[in-house]
Amino acid sequence: MAQYILALDQGTTSSRAIVFDQEGNIRASAQKEFRQIFPRPGWVEHDALEIWSTQSGVAQEAITRAGLRAGDIAAIGITNQRETVVLWDRRTGEPVHHAVVWQDRRTAAFCDTLKAQGHEPTFQQKTGLILDAYFSGTKVRWLLDNVEGARERAERGELAFGTVDSWLVYKLTGGELHITDATNASRTLLYNIHTGDWDDELLGLLGVPRALLPEVRSSSEVYGPTAEGLFGSRIPIAGIAGDQQAAAFGQACLERGMAKNTYGTGCFMLMNTADEAVPSHNKLLTTVAWQLPDAGGQGQRTYALEGSIFVAGAVVQWLRDGLGIIRSSGEVEALATSVPSSEGVFLVPAFVGLGAPYWDSYARGTLVGLTRGTKAAHIARAALEAIAYQSAELLTAMGQDSGAPLKELRVDGGASLNNLLMQFQADILGVPVVRPKVTETTALGAAYLAGLAVDYWQGTEEITRQWQMDRTFEPQMDPGEREHRMNRWRRAVERSRAWEEAEQVEAAPA
């Protein structure tokens, strides 16, 4: 019997592959960064073929590093950067344009047009999403209207659209499967989270032909095997979930009211709301957490409230690559700890606008409170604190929407290993922050979803039992000091807002 699960974790800045064993421990991993393409300010693109080559390469590398062969892998689970759009030729498998990344803001003006026409309530009610350039639907429409001949080819059924999970499955299966799962579908502005299907009214408003779309499947089922000759043996692909939903699953946030925060390129907080799609009154998102097959073989959807921060770990990359004040991301904690406080410096990393709870496409990064005494260390500390401040605003909004104050926050992602940040996060939240032993919970969630589908694990109870705590950070800050700091943070945010002028509003498609 095959003994391991392979998780493919396709992220915003790198592709990773991790081999997990039966206890949920990491046997081997491999990772490779790829290019970030910035054609214009506010535009972000990836080379979809580079995504594929790095992901397939690290998959083989991880299997080899584990001392295994493809036949030792029981199943593959896929988790991915969400909302990023790939458009490709069905026959050749060639992309017709660079992938347009979730961070990209080029369709902000079109979103303004749709809002002005009164369509936002329709989108919000059906999809649970804010009408924003962050999501896939307006990016698809942009590609169809700006790549020569794309709309005509799409209507003839020659092109395929997918988020990164769809693209990887298409390539892994040699073009046999064009599918997505409910979590990724729920991030497109095209999918009705209540009916569980693509929505014709939304497709019409965005001008997206149904012929482009992948089939929506559950997050945990055997979709099909990898192509002959790809890994030396055909491996079942059996789990798919967007990265934040996968992280919540990997954190065993399987009961209503449990929440996690992932500190990656962006920062994403999810709270399980069980079978209820809770509408937000605080500009959070209502989204599909995962869809598991029920006893009748139909999909049983679990929902979540989500808050999205566009720039979290990416602010540390900016300190490294943009300012050059650190040589590697790992140096930021030591530099920030070298001063006792930021001395009143606040950094609002609105490099690509602000996500929840503001949703301001025209905000830009702001550094305030500088004096002649400000050093690189103060800026580094302010950068880390900004991640925690943004997360605290999400938690407040989430508590108001759900009606249940959070008892603890489970954390994961690269920056969760930063003890200074985690302690400050607990301080500014006023609740314990709990870090698990396995912080690669995004990949672990994808592995669990795949393993459940092939009976590698027997049920969600087994997953709950496997979750193990590494460390709890207890809040130590005085409540009055906490409130004072949050007020100062909000003042800094206000100075970043609506900095860019709105582009000329586009006409809506006929």
Short mmCIF file of N, CA and C in Angstrom, two decimals, residues 52 60 70 76 168-177 224-237:
data_model
loop_
_atom_site.label_atom_id
_atom_site.label_comp_id
_atom_site.label_asym_id
_atom_site.label_seq_id
_atom_site.Cartn_x
_atom_site.Cartn_y
_atom_site.Cartn_z
N TRP A 52 3.90 26.33 -13.94
CA TRP A 52 3.83 24.88 -14.19
C TRP A 52 5.20 24.22 -14.08
N GLN A 60 8.58 16.51 -8.33
CA GLN A 60 9.51 15.40 -8.55
C GLN A 60 10.66 15.45 -7.55
N ALA A 70 7.09 7.40 -7.39
CA ALA A 70 5.71 7.84 -7.57
C ALA A 70 4.71 6.80 -7.05
N ILE A 76 -2.38 13.00 -4.62
CA ILE A 76 -1.89 14.38 -4.69
C ILE A 76 -3.01 15.32 -4.28
N LEU A 168 -3.13 23.81 -13.07
CA LEU A 168 -2.25 22.71 -12.67
C LEU A 168 -2.88 21.35 -12.97
N VAL A 169 -4.17 21.20 -12.68
CA VAL A 169 -4.83 19.92 -12.96
C VAL A 169 -4.83 19.65 -14.46
N TYR A 170 -5.08 20.67 -15.27
CA TYR A 170 -5.07 20.52 -16.73
C TYR A 170 -3.70 20.01 -17.18
N LYS A 171 -2.64 20.62 -16.66
CA LYS A 171 -1.28 20.21 -17.07
C LYS A 171 -0.91 18.85 -16.48
N LEU A 172 -1.28 18.59 -15.23
CA LEU A 172 -0.96 17.32 -14.60
C LEU A 172 -1.62 16.14 -15.31
N THR A 173 -2.80 16.38 -15.86
CA THR A 173 -3.54 15.29 -16.51
C THR A 173 -3.36 15.29 -18.02
N GLY A 174 -2.41 16.08 -18.53
CA GLY A 174 -2.18 16.12 -19.97
C GLY A 174 -3.38 16.66 -20.73
N GLY A 175 -4.12 17.59 -20.12
CA GLY A 175 -5.26 18.21 -20.79
C GLY A 175 -6.56 17.43 -20.67
N GLU A 176 -6.57 16.36 -19.87
CA GLU A 176 -7.77 15.53 -19.73
C GLU A 176 -8.86 16.20 -18.90
N LEU A 177 -8.46 16.96 -17.87
CA LEU A 177 -9.45 17.51 -16.94
C LEU A 177 -9.41 19.03 -16.93
N GLY A 224 -9.01 12.22 -10.97
CA GLY A 224 -8.40 11.46 -12.06
C GLY A 224 -6.90 11.34 -11.82
N PRO A 225 -6.21 10.51 -12.62
CA PRO A 225 -4.78 10.30 -12.42
C PRO A 225 -3.92 11.29 -13.20
N THR A 226 -2.68 11.42 -12.76
CA THR A 226 -1.72 12.21 -13.53
C THR A 226 -1.45 11.53 -14.87
N ALA A 227 -0.95 12.31 -15.82
CA ALA A 227 -0.71 11.80 -17.17
C ALA A 227 0.39 10.74 -17.17
N GLU A 228 0.27 9.83 -18.09
CA GLU A 228 1.28 8.78 -18.28
C GLU A 228 2.64 9.42 -18.52
N GLY A 229 3.65 8.93 -17.80
CA GLY A 229 5.01 9.40 -18.05
C GLY A 229 5.43 10.64 -17.29
N LEU A 230 4.50 11.29 -16.56
CA LEU A 230 4.85 12.54 -15.88
C LEU A 230 5.72 12.28 -14.67
N PHE A 231 5.34 11.31 -13.84
CA PHE A 231 6.10 11.01 -12.63
C PHE A 231 6.66 9.59 -12.62
N GLY A 232 6.46 8.85 -13.69
CA GLY A 232 6.91 7.47 -13.73
C GLY A 232 5.84 6.48 -13.33
N SER A 233 4.81 6.98 -12.65
CA SER A 233 3.66 6.17 -12.27
C SER A 233 2.49 7.11 -12.12
N ARG A 234 1.29 6.68 -12.47
CA ARG A 234 0.13 7.56 -12.43
C ARG A 234 -0.38 7.68 -10.99
N ILE A 235 -0.55 8.92 -10.52
CA ILE A 235 -0.95 9.18 -9.13
C ILE A 235 -2.33 9.84 -9.13
N PRO A 236 -3.26 9.39 -8.30
CA PRO A 236 -4.57 10.04 -8.25
C PRO A 236 -4.47 11.47 -7.71
N ILE A 237 -5.13 12.40 -8.40
CA ILE A 237 -5.29 13.76 -7.88
C ILE A 237 -6.63 13.75 -7.13
#
